[in-house]
Short mmCIF file of C-alpha atoms and ligand atoms in Angstrom, two decimals:
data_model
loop_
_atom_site.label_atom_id
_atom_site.label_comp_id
_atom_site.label_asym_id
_atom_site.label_seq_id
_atom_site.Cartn_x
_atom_site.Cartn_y
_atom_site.Cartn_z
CA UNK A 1 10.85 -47.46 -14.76
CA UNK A 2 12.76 -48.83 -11.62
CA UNK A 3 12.52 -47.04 -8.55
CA UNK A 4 16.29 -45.34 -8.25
CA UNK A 5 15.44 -44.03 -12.42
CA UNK A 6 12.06 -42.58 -10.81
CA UNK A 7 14.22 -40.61 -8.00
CA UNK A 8 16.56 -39.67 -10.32
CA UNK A 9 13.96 -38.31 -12.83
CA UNK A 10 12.65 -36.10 -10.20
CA UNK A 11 15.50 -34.50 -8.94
CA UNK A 12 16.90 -33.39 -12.30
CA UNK A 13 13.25 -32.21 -12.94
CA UNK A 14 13.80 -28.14 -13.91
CA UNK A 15 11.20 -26.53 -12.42
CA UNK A 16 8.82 -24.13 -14.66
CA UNK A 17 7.69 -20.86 -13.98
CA UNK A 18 4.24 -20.47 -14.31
CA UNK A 19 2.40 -17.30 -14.52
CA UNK A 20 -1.42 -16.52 -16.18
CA UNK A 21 -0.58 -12.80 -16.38
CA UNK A 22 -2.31 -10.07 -14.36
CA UNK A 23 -6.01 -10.08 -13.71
CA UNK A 24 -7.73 -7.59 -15.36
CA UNK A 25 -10.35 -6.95 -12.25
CA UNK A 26 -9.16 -4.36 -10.01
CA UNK A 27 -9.98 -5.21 -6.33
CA UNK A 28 -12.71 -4.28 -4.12
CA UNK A 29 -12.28 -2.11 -1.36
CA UNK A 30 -11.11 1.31 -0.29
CA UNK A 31 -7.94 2.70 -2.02
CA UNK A 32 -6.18 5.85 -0.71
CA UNK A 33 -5.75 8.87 -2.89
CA UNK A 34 -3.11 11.15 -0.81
CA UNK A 35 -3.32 13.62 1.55
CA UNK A 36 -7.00 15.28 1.90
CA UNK A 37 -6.32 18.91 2.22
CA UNK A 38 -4.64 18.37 -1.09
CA UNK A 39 -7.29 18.55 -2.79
CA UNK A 40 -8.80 21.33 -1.29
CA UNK A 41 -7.28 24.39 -3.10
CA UNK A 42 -10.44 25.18 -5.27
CA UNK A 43 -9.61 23.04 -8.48
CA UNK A 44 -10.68 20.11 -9.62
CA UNK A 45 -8.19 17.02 -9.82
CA UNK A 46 -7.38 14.58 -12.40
CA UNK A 47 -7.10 11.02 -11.29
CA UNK A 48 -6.18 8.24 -13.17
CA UNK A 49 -7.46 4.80 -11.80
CA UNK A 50 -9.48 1.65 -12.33
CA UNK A 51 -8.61 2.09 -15.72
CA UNK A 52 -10.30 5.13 -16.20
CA UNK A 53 -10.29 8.56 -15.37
CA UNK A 54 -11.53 10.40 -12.14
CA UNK A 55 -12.04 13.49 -10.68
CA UNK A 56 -11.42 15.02 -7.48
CA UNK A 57 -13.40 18.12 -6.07
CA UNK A 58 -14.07 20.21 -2.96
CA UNK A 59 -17.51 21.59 -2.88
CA UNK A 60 -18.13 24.52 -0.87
CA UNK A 61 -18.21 22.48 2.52
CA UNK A 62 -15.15 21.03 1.78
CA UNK A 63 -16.61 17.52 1.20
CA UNK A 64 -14.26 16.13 -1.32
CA UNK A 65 -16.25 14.38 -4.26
CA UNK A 66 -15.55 11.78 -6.57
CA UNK A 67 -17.05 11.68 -10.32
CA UNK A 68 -16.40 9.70 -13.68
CA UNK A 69 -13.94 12.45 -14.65
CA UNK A 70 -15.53 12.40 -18.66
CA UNK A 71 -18.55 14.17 -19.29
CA UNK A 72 -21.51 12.55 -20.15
CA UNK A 73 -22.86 14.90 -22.80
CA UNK A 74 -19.83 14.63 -25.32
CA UNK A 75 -16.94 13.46 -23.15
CA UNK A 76 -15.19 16.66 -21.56
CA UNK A 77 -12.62 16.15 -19.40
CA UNK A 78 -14.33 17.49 -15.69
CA UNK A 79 -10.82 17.81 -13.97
CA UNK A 80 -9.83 20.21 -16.85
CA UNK A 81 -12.92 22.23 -15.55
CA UNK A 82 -13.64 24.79 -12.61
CA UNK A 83 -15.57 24.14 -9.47
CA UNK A 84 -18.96 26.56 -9.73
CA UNK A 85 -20.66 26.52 -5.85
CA UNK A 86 -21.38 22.95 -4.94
CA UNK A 87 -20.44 21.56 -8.82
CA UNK A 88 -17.64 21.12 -10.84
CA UNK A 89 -18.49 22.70 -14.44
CA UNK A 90 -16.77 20.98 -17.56
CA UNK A 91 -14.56 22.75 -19.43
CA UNK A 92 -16.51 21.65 -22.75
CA UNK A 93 -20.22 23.51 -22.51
CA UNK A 94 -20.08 24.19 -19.35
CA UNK A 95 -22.64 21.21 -18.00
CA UNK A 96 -22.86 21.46 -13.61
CA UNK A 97 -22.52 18.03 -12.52
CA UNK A 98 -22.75 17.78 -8.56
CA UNK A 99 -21.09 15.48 -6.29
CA UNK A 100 -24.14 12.73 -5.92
CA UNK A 101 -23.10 12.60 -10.12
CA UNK A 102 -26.43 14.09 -11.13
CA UNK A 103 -26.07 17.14 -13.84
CA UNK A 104 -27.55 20.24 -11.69
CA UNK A 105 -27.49 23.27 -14.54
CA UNK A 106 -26.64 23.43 -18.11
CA UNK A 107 -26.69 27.04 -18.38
CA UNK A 108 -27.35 27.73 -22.07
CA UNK A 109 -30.65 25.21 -21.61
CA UNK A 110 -34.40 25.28 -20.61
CA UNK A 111 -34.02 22.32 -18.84
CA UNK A 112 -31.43 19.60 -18.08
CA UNK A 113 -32.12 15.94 -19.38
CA UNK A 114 -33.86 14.37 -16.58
CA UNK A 115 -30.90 11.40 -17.32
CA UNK A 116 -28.32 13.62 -16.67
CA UNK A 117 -26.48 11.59 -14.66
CA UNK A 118 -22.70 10.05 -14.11
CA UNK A 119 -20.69 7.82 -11.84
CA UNK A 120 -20.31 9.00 -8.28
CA UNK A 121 -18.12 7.17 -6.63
CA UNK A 122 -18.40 6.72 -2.76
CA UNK A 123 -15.58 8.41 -0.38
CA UNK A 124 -14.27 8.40 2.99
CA UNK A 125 -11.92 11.12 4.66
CA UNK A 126 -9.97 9.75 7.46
CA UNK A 127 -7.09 10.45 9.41
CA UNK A 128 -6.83 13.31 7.06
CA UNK A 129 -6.39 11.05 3.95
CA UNK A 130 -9.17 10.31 1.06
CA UNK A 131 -10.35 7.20 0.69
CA UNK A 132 -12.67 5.87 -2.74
CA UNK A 133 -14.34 2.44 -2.62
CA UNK A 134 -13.69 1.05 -5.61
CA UNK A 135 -15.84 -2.47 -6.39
CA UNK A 136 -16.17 -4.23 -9.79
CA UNK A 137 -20.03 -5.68 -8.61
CA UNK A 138 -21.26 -2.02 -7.83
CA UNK A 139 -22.54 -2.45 -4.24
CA UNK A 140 -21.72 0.20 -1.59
CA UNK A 141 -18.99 -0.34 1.39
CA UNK A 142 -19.84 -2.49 4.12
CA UNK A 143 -19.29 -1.16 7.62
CA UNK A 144 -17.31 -3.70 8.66
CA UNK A 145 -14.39 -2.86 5.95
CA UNK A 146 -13.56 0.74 6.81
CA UNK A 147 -10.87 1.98 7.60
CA UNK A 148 -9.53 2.54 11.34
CA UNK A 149 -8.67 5.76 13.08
CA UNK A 150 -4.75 6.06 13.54
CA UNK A 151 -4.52 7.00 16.87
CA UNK A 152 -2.41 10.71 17.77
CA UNK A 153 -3.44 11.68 14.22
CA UNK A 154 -4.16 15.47 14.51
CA UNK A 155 -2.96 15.79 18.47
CA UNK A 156 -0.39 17.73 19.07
CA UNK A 157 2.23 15.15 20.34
CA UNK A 158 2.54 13.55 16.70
CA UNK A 159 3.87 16.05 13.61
CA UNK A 160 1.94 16.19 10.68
CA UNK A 161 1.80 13.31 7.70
CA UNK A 162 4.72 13.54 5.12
CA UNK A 163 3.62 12.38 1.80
CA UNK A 164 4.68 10.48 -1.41
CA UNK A 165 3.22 9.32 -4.43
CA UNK A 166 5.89 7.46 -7.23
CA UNK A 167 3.86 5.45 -10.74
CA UNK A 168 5.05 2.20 -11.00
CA UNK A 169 4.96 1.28 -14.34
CA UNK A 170 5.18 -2.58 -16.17
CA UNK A 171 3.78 -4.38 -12.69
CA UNK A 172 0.54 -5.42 -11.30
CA UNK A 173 0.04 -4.20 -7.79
CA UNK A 174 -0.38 -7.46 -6.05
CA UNK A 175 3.47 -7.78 -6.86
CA UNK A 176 4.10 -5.55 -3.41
CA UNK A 177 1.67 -7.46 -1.21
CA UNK A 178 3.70 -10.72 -0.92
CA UNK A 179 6.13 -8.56 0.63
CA UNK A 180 3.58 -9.00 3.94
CA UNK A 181 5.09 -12.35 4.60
CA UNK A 182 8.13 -12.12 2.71
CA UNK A 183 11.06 -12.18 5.37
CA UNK A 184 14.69 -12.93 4.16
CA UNK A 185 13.81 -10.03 1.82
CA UNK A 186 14.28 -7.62 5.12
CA UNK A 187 18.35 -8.95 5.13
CA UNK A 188 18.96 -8.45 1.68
CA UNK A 189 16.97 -5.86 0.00
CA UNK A 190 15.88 -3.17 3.46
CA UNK A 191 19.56 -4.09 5.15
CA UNK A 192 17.17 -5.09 8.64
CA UNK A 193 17.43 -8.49 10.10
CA UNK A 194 14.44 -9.66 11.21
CA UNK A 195 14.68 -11.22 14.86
CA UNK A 196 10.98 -12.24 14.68
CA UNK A 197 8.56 -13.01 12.27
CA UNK A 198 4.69 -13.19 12.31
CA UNK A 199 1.41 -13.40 10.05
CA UNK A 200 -1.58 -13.21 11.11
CA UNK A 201 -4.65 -13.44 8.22
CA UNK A 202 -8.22 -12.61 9.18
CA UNK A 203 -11.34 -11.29 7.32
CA UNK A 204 -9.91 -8.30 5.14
CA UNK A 205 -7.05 -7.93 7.60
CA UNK A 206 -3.80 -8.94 6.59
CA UNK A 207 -0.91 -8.48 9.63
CA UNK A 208 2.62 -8.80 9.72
CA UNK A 209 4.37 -8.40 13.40
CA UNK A 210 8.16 -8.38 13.27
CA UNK A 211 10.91 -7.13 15.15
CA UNK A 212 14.16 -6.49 13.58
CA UNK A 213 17.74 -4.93 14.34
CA UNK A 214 19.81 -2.99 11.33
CA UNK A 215 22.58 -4.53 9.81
CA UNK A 216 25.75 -4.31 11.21
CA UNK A 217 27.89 -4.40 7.82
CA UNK A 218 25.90 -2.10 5.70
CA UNK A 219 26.54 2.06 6.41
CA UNK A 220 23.43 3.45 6.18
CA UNK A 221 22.41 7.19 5.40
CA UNK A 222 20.01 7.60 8.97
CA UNK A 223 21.18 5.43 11.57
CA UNK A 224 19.43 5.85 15.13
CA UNK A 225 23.11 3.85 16.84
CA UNK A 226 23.74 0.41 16.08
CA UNK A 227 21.93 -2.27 18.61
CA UNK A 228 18.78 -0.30 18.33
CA UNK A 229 15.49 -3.00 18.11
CA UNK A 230 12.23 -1.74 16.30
CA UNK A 231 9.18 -3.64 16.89
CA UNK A 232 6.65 -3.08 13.55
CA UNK A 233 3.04 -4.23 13.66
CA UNK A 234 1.49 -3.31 10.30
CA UNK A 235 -1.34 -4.32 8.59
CA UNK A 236 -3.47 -4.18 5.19
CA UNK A 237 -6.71 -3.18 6.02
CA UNK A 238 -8.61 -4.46 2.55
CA UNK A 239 -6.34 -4.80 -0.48
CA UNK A 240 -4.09 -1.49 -0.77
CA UNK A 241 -3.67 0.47 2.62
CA UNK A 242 -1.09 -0.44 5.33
CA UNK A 243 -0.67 1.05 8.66
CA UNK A 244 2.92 0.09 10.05
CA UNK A 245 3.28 1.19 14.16
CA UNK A 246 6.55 1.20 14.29
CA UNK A 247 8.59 1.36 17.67
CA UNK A 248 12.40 2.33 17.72
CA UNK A 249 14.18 2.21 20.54
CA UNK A 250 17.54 5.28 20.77
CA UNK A 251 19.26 6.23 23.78
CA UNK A 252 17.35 9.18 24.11
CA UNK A 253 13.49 7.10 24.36
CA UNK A 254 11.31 5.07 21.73
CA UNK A 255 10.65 6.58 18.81
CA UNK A 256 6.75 6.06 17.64
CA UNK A 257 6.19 6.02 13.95
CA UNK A 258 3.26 5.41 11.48
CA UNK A 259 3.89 4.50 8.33
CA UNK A 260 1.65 4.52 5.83
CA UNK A 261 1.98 2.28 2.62
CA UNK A 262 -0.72 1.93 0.02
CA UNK A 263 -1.25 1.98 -3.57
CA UNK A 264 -4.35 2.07 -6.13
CA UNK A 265 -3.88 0.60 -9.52
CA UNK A 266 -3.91 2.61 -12.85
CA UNK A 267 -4.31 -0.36 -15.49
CA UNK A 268 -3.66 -3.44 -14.99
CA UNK A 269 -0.21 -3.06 -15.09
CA UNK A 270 0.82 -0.35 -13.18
CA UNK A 271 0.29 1.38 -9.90
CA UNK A 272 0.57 4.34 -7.95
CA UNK A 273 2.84 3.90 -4.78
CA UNK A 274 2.37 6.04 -1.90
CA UNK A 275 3.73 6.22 1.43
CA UNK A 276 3.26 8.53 4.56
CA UNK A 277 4.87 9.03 7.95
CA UNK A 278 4.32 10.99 11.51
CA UNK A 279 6.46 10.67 14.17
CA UNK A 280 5.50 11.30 18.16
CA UNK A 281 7.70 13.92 19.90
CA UNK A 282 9.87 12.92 22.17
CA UNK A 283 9.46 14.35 25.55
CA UNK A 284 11.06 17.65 25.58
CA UNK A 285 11.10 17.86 21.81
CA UNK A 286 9.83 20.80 20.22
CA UNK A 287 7.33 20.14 16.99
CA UNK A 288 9.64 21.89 14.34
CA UNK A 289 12.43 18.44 15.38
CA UNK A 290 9.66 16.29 15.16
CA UNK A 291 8.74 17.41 11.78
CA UNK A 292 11.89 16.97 11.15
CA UNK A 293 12.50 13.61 12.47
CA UNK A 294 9.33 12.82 10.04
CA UNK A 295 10.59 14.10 7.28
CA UNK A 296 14.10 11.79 8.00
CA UNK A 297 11.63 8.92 8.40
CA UNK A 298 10.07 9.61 4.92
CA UNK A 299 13.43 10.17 2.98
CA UNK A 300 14.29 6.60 5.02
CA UNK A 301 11.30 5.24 3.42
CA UNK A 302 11.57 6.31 0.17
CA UNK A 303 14.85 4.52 0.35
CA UNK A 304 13.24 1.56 1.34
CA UNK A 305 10.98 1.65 -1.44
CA UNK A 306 13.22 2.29 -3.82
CA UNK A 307 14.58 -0.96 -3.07
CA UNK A 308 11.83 -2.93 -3.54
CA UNK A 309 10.74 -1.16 -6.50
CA UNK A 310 14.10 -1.76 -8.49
CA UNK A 311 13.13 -5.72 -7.64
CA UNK A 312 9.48 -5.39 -9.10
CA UNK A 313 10.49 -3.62 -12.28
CA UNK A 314 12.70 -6.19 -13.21
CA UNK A 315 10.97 -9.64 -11.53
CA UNK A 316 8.87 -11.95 -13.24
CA UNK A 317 5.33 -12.37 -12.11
CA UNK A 318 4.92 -15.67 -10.60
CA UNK A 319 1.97 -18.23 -9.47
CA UNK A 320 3.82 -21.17 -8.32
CA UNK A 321 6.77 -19.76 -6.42
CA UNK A 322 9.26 -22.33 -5.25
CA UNK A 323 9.58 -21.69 -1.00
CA UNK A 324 11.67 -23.21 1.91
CA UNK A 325 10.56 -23.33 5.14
CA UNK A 326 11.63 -19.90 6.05
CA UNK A 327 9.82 -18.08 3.41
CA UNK A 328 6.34 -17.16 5.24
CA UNK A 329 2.54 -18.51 4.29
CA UNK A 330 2.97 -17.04 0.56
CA UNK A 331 0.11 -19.02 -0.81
CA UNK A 332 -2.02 -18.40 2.03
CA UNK A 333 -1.61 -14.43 1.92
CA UNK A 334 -2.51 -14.87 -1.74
CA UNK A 335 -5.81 -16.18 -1.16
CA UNK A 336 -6.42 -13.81 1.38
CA UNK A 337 -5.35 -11.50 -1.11
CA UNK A 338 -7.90 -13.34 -3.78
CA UNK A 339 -11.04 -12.22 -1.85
CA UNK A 340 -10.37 -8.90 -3.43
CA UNK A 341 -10.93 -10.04 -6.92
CA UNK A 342 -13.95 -12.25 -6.43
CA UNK A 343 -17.70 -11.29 -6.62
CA UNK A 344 -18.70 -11.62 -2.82
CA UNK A 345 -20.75 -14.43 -3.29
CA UNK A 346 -17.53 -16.49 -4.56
CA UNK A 347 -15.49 -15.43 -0.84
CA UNK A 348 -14.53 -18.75 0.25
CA UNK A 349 -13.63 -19.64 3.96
CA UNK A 350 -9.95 -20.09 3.19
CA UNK A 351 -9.83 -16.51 2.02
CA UNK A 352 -11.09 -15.11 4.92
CA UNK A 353 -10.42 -17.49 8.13
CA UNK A 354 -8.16 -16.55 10.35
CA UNK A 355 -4.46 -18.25 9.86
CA UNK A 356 -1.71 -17.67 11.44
CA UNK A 357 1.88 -18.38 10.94
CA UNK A 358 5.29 -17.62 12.98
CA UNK A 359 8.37 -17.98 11.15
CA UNK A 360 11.66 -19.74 13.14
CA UNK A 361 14.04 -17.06 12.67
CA UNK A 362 16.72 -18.83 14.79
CA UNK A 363 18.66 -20.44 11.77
CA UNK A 364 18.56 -17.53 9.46
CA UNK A 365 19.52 -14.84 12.36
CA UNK A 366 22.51 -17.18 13.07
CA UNK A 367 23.56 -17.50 9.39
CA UNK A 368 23.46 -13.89 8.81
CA UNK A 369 25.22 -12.92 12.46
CA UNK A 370 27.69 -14.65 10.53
CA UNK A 371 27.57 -13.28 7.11
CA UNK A 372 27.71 -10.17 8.69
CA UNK A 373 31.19 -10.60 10.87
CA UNK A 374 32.66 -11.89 7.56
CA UNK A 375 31.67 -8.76 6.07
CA UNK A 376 32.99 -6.62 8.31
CA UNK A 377 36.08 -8.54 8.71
CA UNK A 378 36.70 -8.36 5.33
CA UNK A 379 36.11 -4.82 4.87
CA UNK A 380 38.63 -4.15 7.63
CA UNK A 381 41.52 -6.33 6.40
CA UNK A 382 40.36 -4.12 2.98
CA UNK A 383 40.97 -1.12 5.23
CA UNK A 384 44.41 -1.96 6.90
CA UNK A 385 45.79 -3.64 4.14
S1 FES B 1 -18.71 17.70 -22.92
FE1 FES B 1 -19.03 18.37 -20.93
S2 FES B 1 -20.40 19.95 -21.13
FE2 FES B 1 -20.21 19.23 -23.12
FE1 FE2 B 2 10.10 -4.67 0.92
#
């Protein structure tokens, strides 16, 4: 083959998509079940993750507990049951099983089996969410992976969390996490332009740090006045809970937000999606408008979501995807995603050193300044003509 033939051959060279399906594993590390208090109205709570079933209880403390939700003496469903003292109490025969898993009364017996015990699964209430550590290998939650205190959670200044939970069905749940480094998505899918653009990768911490202005051609249903800037500095902490700070500036101060995104998987191919906001009053702004800016935030989310999720029901799982130079480290947040889905002993440094990587958002803001003015342009012509 002569030299120009090779060239040749390799630009007309159609490239494949290649995909080995989800993994079956689900990751290791804490995964956020909702709202705490939630689960504190006296009833058990049926959960369905890690391809199984779980449930949810208060004892009388109210120190939520998490069990295999099927029974081990002939497979009652415990989230069908009632919560008796410090137990829930299967619907079945009535078996006691306590929140440490072990069977504490069976009251039609002499004694209970001295085996009588099931799968309790290690929790954390924080920032008024619940938290389960969920990991394949068995071993308990190292210190070092919890997760942080949100700052203003539970003062007075910030309202309360909003709160919403959607099944996404026919996609594995490391589908949303490219969306960490995943920039020219902003412009075309959340209607934001990104101004600036930065990963940073570290231990179980993955970071994204962007700034961003709305787009100028697309009316949108909450708009805080055109030139606004928001700064966002979110992060995964492990594989499935983001906290986004997010800073808006209006003409009447900057709005402080938290936003909450995180997920735990169902099967392996599908995923609950849940998001939460509070805001921080204002000076001079009573808590019922703050609640209500929060609420505003949340249906703005929701929005937000919606558009991604339309993308992931219909896209194609992919392990090679084909990047420019504006795209953001995609294969490096993917092996800092991998750690997740490794024993611990298989953690390699490139999962887990830091990285960082700043995107050059010059060309792409200039392109879509552009795009933008033709829009608008054209719409007005539209308008007059
Ligand atoms: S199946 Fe639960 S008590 Fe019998
Ligand atoms: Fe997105």
């Amino acid at each position: 083959m002569t030299l120009q033939q090779d060239s040749a051959t390799e630009g007309d060279a159609i490239r494949e998509i290649e995909s080995d399906g989800a993994p079956t594993r689900f990751a290791r590390g804490w995964h956020c079940l909702g709202l705490s208090d939630t689960y504190r109205d006296g009833k058990p709570h049926s959960i369905e993750a890690f391809g199984t079933k779980l449930v949810v209880f208060a004892d009388s403390t109210g120190d939520l507990k998490i069990l295999d939700a099927y029974c081990r003496h002939m497979g009652g469903d415990l989230s069908q049951g009632e919560i008796k003292g410090d137990t829930v109490a299967c619907p079945f025969h009535d078996w006691r099983w306590a929140g440490n898993g072990k069977c504490t009364d069976i009251p039609y017996a002499r004694r209970v089996p001295p085996v009588a015990k099931t799968r309790a699964w290690t929790t954390l209430d924080k920032n008024g969410q619940l938290f389960v550590w969920n990991d394949p290998e068995g071993n308990p939650p190292p210190a070092e992976v919890t997760i942080p205190d949100i700052e203003g959670f539970g003062s007075d200044e910030w309202s309360d969390w909003t709160w919403n939970a959607v099944l996404i069905e026919g996609s594995n749940c490391r589908e949303i996490i490219d969306n960490v480094v995943d920039m020219a998505h902003f412009f075309y899918i959340h209607y934001n332009m990104p101004r600036s653009f930065k990963n940073v990768f570290e231990g179980h911490i993955a970071s994204q740090v962007m700034s961003f202005t709305p787009r100028t051609d697309v009316v949108l249903d909450i708009d805080f006045g055109v030139d606004n800037v928001s700064r966002s500095d979110a992060s995964y902490f492990g594989p499935s809970y983001m906290i986004d700070q997010l800073w808006t500036d209006t003409p009447d101060g900057t709005i402080e937000t938290v936003l909450i995104n995180c997920h735990y998987p169902v099967t392996p191919t599908s995923f609950v999606l849940q998001y939460g906001v509070m805001v921080k009053r204002l000076p001079g702004m009573e808590r019922a408008q703050a609640e209500e800016m929060a609420q505003g935030f949340g249906a703005g989310t929701e929005a937000t979501f919606e558009q991604d999720i339309a993308i992931w029901k219909n896209k194609a799982s992919i392990d090679n995807p084909l990047l420019c130079e504006e795209d953001g480290p995609v294969y490096q947040l993917r092996r800092w995603y991998q750690q997740f889905y490794v024993d611990v002993a298989d953690i390699t440094p490139d999962m887990v050193n830091r990285y960082e990587f700043e995107i050059d958002t010059a060309r792409s803001a200039t392109r879509w300044e552009q795009e933008m003015a033709e829009n608008i342009a054209a719409r007005e012509q539209a308008g007059s003509a």
